[in-house]
mmCIF file of C-alpha atoms in Angstrom:
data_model
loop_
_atom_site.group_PDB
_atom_site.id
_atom_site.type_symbol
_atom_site.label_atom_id
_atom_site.label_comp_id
_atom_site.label_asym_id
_atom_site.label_seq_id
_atom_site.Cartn_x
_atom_site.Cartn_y
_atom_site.Cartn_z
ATOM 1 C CA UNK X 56 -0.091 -45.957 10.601
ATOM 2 C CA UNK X 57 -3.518 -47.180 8.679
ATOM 3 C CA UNK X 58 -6.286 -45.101 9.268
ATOM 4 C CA UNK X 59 -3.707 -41.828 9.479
ATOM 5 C CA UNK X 60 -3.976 -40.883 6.057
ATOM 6 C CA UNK X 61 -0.227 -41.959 5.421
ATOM 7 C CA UNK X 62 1.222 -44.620 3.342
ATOM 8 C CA UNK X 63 4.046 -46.714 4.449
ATOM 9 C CA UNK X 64 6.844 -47.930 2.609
ATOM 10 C CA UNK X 65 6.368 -51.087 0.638
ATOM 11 C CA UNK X 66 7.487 -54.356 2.577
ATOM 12 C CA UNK X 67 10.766 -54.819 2.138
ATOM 13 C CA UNK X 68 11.941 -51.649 1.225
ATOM 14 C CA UNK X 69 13.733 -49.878 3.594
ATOM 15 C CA UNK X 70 14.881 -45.624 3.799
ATOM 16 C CA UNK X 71 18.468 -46.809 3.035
ATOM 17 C CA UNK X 72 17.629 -49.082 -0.387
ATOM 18 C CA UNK X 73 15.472 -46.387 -1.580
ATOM 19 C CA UNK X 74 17.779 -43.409 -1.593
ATOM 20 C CA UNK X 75 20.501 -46.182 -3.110
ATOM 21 C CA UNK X 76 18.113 -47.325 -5.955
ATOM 22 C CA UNK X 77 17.490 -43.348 -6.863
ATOM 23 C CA UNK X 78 21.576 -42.305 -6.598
ATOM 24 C CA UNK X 79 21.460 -44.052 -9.615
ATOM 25 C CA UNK X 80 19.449 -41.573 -11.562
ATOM 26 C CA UNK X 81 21.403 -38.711 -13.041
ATOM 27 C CA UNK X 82 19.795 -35.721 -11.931
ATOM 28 C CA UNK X 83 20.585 -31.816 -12.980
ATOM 29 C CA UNK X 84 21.546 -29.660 -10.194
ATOM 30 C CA UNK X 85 19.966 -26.012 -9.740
ATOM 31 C CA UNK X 86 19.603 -23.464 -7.377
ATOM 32 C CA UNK X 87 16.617 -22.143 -6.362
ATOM 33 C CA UNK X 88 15.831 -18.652 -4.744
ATOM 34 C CA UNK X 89 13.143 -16.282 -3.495
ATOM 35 C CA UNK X 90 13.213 -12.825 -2.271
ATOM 36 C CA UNK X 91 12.336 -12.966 1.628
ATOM 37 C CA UNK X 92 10.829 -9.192 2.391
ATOM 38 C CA UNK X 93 10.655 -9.780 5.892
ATOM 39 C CA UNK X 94 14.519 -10.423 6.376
ATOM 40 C CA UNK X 95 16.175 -7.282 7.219
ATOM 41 C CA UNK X 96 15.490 -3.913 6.270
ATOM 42 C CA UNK X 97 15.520 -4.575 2.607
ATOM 43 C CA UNK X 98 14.986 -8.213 2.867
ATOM 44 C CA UNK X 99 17.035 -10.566 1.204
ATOM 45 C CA UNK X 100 18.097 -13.762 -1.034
ATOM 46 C CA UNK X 101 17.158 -17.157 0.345
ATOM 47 C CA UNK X 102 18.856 -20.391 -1.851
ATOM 48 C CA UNK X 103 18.391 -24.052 -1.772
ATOM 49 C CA UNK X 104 19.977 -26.678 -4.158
ATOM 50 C CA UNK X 105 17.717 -28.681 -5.590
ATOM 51 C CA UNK X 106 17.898 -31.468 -8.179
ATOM 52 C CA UNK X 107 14.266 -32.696 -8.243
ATOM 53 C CA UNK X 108 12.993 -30.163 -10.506
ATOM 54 C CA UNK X 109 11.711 -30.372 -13.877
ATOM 55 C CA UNK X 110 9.476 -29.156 -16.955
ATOM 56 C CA UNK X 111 5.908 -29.761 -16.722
ATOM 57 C CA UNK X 112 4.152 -28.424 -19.945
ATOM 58 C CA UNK X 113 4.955 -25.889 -22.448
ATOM 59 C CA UNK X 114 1.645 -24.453 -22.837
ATOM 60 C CA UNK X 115 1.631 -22.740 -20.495
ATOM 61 C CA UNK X 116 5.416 -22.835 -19.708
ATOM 62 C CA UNK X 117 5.115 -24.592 -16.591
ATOM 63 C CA UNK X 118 8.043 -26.084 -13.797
ATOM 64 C CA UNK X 119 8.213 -28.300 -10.506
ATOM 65 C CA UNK X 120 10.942 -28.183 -7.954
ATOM 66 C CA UNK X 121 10.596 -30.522 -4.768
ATOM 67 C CA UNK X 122 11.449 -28.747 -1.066
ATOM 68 C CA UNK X 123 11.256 -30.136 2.040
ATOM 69 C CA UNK X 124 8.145 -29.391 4.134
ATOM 70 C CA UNK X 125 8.978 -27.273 6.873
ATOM 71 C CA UNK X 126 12.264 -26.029 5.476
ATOM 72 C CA UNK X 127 13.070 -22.147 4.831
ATOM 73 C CA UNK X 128 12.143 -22.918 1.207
ATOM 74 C CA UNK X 129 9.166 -24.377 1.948
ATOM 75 C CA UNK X 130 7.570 -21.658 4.812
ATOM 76 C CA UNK X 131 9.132 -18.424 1.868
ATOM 77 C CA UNK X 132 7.372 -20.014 -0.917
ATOM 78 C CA UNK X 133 3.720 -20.541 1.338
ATOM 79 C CA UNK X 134 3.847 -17.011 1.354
ATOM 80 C CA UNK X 135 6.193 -15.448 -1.881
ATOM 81 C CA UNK X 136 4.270 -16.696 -4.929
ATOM 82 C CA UNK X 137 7.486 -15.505 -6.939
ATOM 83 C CA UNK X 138 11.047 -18.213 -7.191
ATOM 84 C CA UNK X 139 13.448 -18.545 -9.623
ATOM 85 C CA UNK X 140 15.735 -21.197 -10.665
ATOM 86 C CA UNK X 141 19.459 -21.164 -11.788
ATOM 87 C CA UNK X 142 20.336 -24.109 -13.997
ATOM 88 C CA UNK X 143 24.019 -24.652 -12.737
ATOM 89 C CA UNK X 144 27.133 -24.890 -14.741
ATOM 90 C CA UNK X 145 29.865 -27.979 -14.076
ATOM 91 C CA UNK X 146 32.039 -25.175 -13.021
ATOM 92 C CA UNK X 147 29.516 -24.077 -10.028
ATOM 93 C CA UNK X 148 30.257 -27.062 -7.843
ATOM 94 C CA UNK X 149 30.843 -24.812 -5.143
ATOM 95 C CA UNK X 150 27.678 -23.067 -5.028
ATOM 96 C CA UNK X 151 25.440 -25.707 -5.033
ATOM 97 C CA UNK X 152 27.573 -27.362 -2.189
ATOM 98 C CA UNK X 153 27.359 -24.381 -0.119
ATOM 99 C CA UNK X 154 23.240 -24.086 -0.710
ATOM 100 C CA UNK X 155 22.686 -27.442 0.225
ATOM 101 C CA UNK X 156 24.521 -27.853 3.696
ATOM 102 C CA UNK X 157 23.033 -28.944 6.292
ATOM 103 C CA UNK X 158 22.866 -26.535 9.371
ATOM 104 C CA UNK X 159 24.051 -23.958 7.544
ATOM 105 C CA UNK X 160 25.074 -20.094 8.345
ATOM 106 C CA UNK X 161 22.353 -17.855 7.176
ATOM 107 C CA UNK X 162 21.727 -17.245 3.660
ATOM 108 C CA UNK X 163 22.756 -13.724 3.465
ATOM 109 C CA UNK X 164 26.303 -14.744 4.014
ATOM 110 C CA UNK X 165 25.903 -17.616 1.669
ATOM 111 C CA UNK X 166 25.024 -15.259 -0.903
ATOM 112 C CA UNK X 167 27.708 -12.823 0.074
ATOM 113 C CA UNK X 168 30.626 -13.580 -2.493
ATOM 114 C CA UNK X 169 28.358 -15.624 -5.279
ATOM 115 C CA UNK X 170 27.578 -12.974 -7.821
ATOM 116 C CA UNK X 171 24.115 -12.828 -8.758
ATOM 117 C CA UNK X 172 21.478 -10.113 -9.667
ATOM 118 C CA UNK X 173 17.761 -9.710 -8.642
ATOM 119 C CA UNK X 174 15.533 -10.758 -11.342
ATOM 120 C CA UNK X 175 13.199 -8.517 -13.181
ATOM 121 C CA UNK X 176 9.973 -10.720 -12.906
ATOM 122 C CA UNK X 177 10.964 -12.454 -9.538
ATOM 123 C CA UNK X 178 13.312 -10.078 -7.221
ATOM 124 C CA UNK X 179 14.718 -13.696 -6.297
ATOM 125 C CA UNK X 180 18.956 -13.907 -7.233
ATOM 126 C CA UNK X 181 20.126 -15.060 -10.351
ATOM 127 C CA UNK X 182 23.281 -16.720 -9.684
ATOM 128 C CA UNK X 183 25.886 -14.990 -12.659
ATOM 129 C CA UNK X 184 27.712 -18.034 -15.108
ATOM 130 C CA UNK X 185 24.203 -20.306 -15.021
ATOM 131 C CA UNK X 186 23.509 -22.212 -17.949
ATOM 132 C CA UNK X 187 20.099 -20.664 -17.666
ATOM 133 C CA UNK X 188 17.704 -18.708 -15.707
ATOM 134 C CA UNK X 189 13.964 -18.980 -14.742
ATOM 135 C CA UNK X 190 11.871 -16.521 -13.019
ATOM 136 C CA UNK X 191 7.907 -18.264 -11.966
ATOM 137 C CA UNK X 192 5.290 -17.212 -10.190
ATOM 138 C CA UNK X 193 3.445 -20.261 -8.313
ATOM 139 C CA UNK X 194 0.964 -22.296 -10.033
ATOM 140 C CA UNK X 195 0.102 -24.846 -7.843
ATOM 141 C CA UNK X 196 1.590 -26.401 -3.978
ATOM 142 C CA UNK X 197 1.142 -30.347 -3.659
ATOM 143 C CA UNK X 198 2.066 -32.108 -0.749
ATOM 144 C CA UNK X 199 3.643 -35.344 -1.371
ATOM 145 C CA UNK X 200 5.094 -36.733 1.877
ATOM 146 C CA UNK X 201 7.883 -35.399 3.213
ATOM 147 C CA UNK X 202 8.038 -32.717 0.457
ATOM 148 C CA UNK X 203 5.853 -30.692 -1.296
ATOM 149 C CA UNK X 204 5.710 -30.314 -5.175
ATOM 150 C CA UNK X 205 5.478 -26.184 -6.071
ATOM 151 C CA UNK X 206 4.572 -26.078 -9.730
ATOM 152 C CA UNK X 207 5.587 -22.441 -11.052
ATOM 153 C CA UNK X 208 4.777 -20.609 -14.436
ATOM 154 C CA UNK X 209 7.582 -19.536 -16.382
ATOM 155 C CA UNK X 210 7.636 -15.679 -16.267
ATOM 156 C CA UNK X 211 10.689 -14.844 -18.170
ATOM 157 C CA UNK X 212 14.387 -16.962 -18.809
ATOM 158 C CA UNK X 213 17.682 -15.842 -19.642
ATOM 159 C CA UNK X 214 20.603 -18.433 -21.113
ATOM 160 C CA UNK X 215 24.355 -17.846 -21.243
ATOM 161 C CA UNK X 216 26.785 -18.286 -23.936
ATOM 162 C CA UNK X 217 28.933 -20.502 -21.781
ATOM 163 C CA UNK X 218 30.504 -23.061 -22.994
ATOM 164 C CA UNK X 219 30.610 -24.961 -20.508
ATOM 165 C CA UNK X 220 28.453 -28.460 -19.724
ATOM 166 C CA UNK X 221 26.072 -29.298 -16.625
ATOM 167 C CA UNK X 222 26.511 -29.812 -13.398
ATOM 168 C CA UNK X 223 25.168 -33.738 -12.263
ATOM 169 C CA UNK X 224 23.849 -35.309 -9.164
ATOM 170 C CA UNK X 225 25.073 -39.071 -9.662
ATOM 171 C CA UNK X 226 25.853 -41.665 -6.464
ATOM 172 C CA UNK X 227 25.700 -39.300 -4.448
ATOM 173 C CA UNK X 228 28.529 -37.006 -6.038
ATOM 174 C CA UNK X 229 28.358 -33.554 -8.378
ATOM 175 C CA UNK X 230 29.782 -34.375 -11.603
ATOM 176 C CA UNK X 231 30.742 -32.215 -14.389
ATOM 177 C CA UNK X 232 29.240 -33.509 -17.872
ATOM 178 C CA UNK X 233 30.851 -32.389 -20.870
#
Protein backbone atom coordinates (compact mmCIF):
# COMPACT_ATOMS: atom_id res chain seq x y z
CA UNK A 1 0.00 0.00 0.00
CA UNK A 2 1.79 3.62 -0.77
CA UNK A 3 2.40 5.54 2.11
CA UNK A 4 3.05 2.01 4.25
CA UNK A 5 6.58 1.92 3.81
CA UNK A 6 6.25 -1.25 1.48
CA UNK A 7 6.99 -1.75 -2.09
CA UNK A 8 4.81 -3.70 -4.33
CA UNK A 9 5.66 -5.94 -6.96
CA UNK A 10 6.38 -4.45 -10.33
CA UNK A 11 3.24 -4.39 -12.75
CA UNK A 12 3.02 -7.33 -14.32
CA UNK A 13 4.86 -9.51 -12.29
CA UNK A 14 3.09 -11.77 -10.37
CA UNK A 15 4.30 -14.28 -6.95
CA UNK A 16 4.07 -17.26 -9.37
CA UNK A 17 6.50 -15.74 -12.43
CA UNK A 18 8.89 -14.62 -9.90
CA UNK A 19 9.67 -17.79 -8.02
CA UNK A 20 9.67 -19.44 -11.86
CA UNK A 21 12.20 -16.83 -13.24
CA UNK A 22 14.58 -17.59 -9.95
CA UNK A 23 14.15 -21.78 -10.19
CA UNK A 24 16.30 -21.11 -12.85
CA UNK A 25 19.28 -20.07 -10.85
CA UNK A 26 21.42 -22.88 -9.55
CA UNK A 27 21.72 -22.36 -6.03
CA UNK A 28 24.01 -24.42 -3.29
CA UNK A 29 22.11 -26.02 -0.62
CA UNK A 30 23.25 -25.75 3.21
CA UNK A 31 22.06 -26.24 6.46
CA UNK A 32 22.03 -23.86 8.91
CA UNK A 33 21.93 -24.28 12.82
CA UNK A 34 22.02 -22.53 16.18
CA UNK A 35 22.16 -23.74 19.64
CA UNK A 36 18.64 -22.84 21.32
CA UNK A 37 19.53 -22.67 25.35
CA UNK A 38 16.12 -22.28 26.27
CA UNK A 39 14.90 -25.70 24.72
CA UNK A 40 15.05 -28.31 27.27
CA UNK A 41 17.26 -28.80 30.03
CA UNK A 42 20.38 -28.64 28.01
CA UNK A 43 18.88 -26.92 25.12
CA UNK A 44 19.26 -28.07 21.80
CA UNK A 45 20.00 -28.02 17.82
CA UNK A 46 17.61 -25.99 15.71
CA UNK A 47 18.21 -26.52 11.52
CA UNK A 48 16.86 -24.86 8.52
CA UNK A 49 17.87 -25.49 4.82
CA UNK A 50 18.76 -22.70 3.21
CA UNK A 51 20.10 -21.96 -0.28
CA UNK A 52 20.21 -18.13 -0.27
CA UNK A 53 23.40 -17.80 1.43
CA UNK A 54 26.60 -16.55 0.32
CA UNK A 55 30.19 -14.87 0.85
CA UNK A 56 30.24 -11.31 1.50
CA UNK A 57 33.94 -10.13 1.93
CA UNK A 58 37.06 -11.76 2.91
CA UNK A 59 38.41 -9.12 5.01
CA UNK A 60 36.89 -9.66 7.42
CA UNK A 61 35.60 -13.19 6.49
CA UNK A 62 32.13 -12.29 6.28
CA UNK A 63 28.61 -14.53 5.19
CA UNK A 64 24.74 -13.92 4.51
CA UNK A 65 22.06 -16.51 4.78
CA UNK A 66 18.32 -15.37 4.10
CA UNK A 67 15.45 -16.74 6.84
CA UNK A 68 12.11 -16.06 6.91
CA UNK A 69 10.89 -13.36 9.32
CA UNK A 70 9.03 -14.84 11.98
CA UNK A 71 10.32 -18.36 11.51
CA UNK A 72 12.22 -20.43 14.38
CA UNK A 73 15.40 -19.32 12.57
CA UNK A 74 14.60 -16.02 12.51
CA UNK A 75 13.18 -15.41 16.48
CA UNK A 76 16.86 -17.99 17.65
CA UNK A 77 19.08 -15.82 15.72
CA UNK A 78 17.32 -12.18 17.26
CA UNK A 79 18.59 -13.49 20.29
CA UNK A 80 21.81 -16.25 19.66
CA UNK A 81 24.42 -14.04 17.97
CA UNK A 82 26.26 -17.49 17.23
CA UNK A 83 25.00 -19.94 13.70
CA UNK A 84 26.79 -22.11 11.72
CA UNK A 85 26.45 -23.39 8.31
CA UNK A 86 26.98 -26.91 6.77
CA UNK A 87 27.81 -26.77 3.08
CA UNK A 88 25.94 -30.05 1.98
CA UNK A 89 27.26 -32.92 0.03
CA UNK A 90 25.14 -34.45 -3.22
CA UNK A 91 24.90 -37.43 -1.04
CA UNK A 92 22.90 -35.40 1.86
CA UNK A 93 19.69 -35.08 -0.10
CA UNK A 94 17.95 -36.36 2.74
CA UNK A 95 18.92 -33.96 5.26
CA UNK A 96 18.27 -30.97 3.65
CA UNK A 97 14.75 -32.40 2.68
CA UNK A 98 13.97 -33.18 6.14
CA UNK A 99 15.20 -29.40 7.42
CA UNK A 100 13.18 -27.75 5.05
CA UNK A 101 9.58 -29.31 5.49
CA UNK A 102 7.00 -27.52 6.02
CA UNK A 103 5.08 -28.15 9.37
CA UNK A 104 7.54 -30.14 10.53
CA UNK A 105 8.08 -32.39 13.88
CA UNK A 106 10.35 -30.59 16.19
CA UNK A 107 13.90 -30.23 15.54
CA UNK A 108 15.23 -32.38 18.20
CA UNK A 109 13.85 -35.38 16.45
CA UNK A 110 15.01 -34.06 13.16
CA UNK A 111 18.37 -34.04 14.46
CA UNK A 112 17.99 -37.38 16.14
CA UNK A 113 19.67 -39.90 13.59
CA UNK A 114 21.79 -37.10 11.41
CA UNK A 115 25.21 -37.27 12.95
CA UNK A 116 26.61 -34.07 13.77
CA UNK A 117 28.81 -32.50 16.57
CA UNK A 118 28.53 -29.13 18.46
CA UNK A 119 30.94 -26.70 17.17
CA UNK A 120 33.77 -25.27 19.10
CA UNK A 121 33.16 -21.48 18.28
CA UNK A 122 29.29 -21.81 17.80
CA UNK A 123 27.70 -24.80 20.05
CA UNK A 124 25.33 -24.90 16.85
CA UNK A 125 25.53 -28.83 15.00
CA UNK A 126 27.81 -29.58 12.42
CA UNK A 127 26.15 -31.99 10.28
CA UNK A 128 29.16 -35.05 9.82
CA UNK A 129 30.04 -35.77 5.66
CA UNK A 130 29.61 -31.70 4.79
CA UNK A 131 31.70 -30.43 2.20
CA UNK A 132 32.48 -27.73 4.70
CA UNK A 133 31.73 -26.12 7.89
CA UNK A 134 31.26 -22.49 9.18
CA UNK A 135 30.87 -21.33 12.63
CA UNK A 136 29.81 -17.00 12.74
CA UNK A 137 28.93 -14.88 15.14
CA UNK A 138 26.34 -12.10 13.80
CA UNK A 139 27.52 -9.09 12.11
CA UNK A 140 24.69 -7.41 11.02
CA UNK A 141 20.36 -8.26 10.74
CA UNK A 142 18.68 -6.51 7.57
CA UNK A 143 15.22 -6.77 6.91
CA UNK A 144 14.39 -7.17 3.37
CA UNK A 145 10.69 -8.05 3.00
CA UNK A 146 9.56 -11.11 3.83
CA UNK A 147 13.06 -12.18 5.03
CA UNK A 148 15.72 -10.81 6.76
CA UNK A 149 19.45 -10.84 5.61
CA UNK A 150 21.82 -12.01 8.92
CA UNK A 151 25.35 -11.23 7.85
CA UNK A 152 27.76 -13.41 10.18
CA UNK A 153 31.66 -13.29 10.69
CA UNK A 154 33.45 -16.31 10.00
CA UNK A 155 34.76 -17.65 13.37
CA UNK A 156 36.39 -20.82 12.42
CA UNK A 157 35.69 -23.60 9.20
CA UNK A 158 36.41 -27.09 8.84
CA UNK A 159 36.40 -28.99 5.13
CA UNK A 160 36.22 -32.72 4.44
CA UNK A 161 38.19 -34.88 2.26
CA UNK A 162 35.10 -36.15 0.53
CA UNK A 163 35.06 -36.78 -2.65
CA UNK A 164 32.06 -36.22 -3.35
CA UNK A 165 30.35 -33.01 -5.42
CA UNK A 166 27.53 -30.46 -4.21
CA UNK A 167 24.31 -30.68 -3.52
CA UNK A 168 22.01 -28.08 -6.07
CA UNK A 169 18.77 -26.29 -5.82
CA UNK A 170 17.67 -26.19 -9.65
CA UNK A 171 13.67 -26.03 -10.89
CA UNK A 172 12.71 -26.66 -8.00
CA UNK A 173 14.62 -30.10 -7.49
CA UNK A 174 18.06 -31.12 -5.36
CA UNK A 175 20.53 -32.21 -7.77
CA UNK A 176 23.75 -33.86 -7.29
CA UNK A 177 26.69 -32.05 -9.32
CA UNK A 178 29.63 -33.96 -10.01
Amino acid sequence: MPGDGSIAHAVGVSDDEFRTALSRLAAGVVLITAHDPDAGPRGEGVGMTATAFLSVSLDPPLVMVSVRNDSRMDDLLAQQPLWAVSVLSGHQRQVAARFAMKGRISDRLLFQDIPSVPGEASGAPLIEGALATLECRTEQRVVAGDHTLVIGRVLATTTSGEDDGPLTYFRGKYRQLG
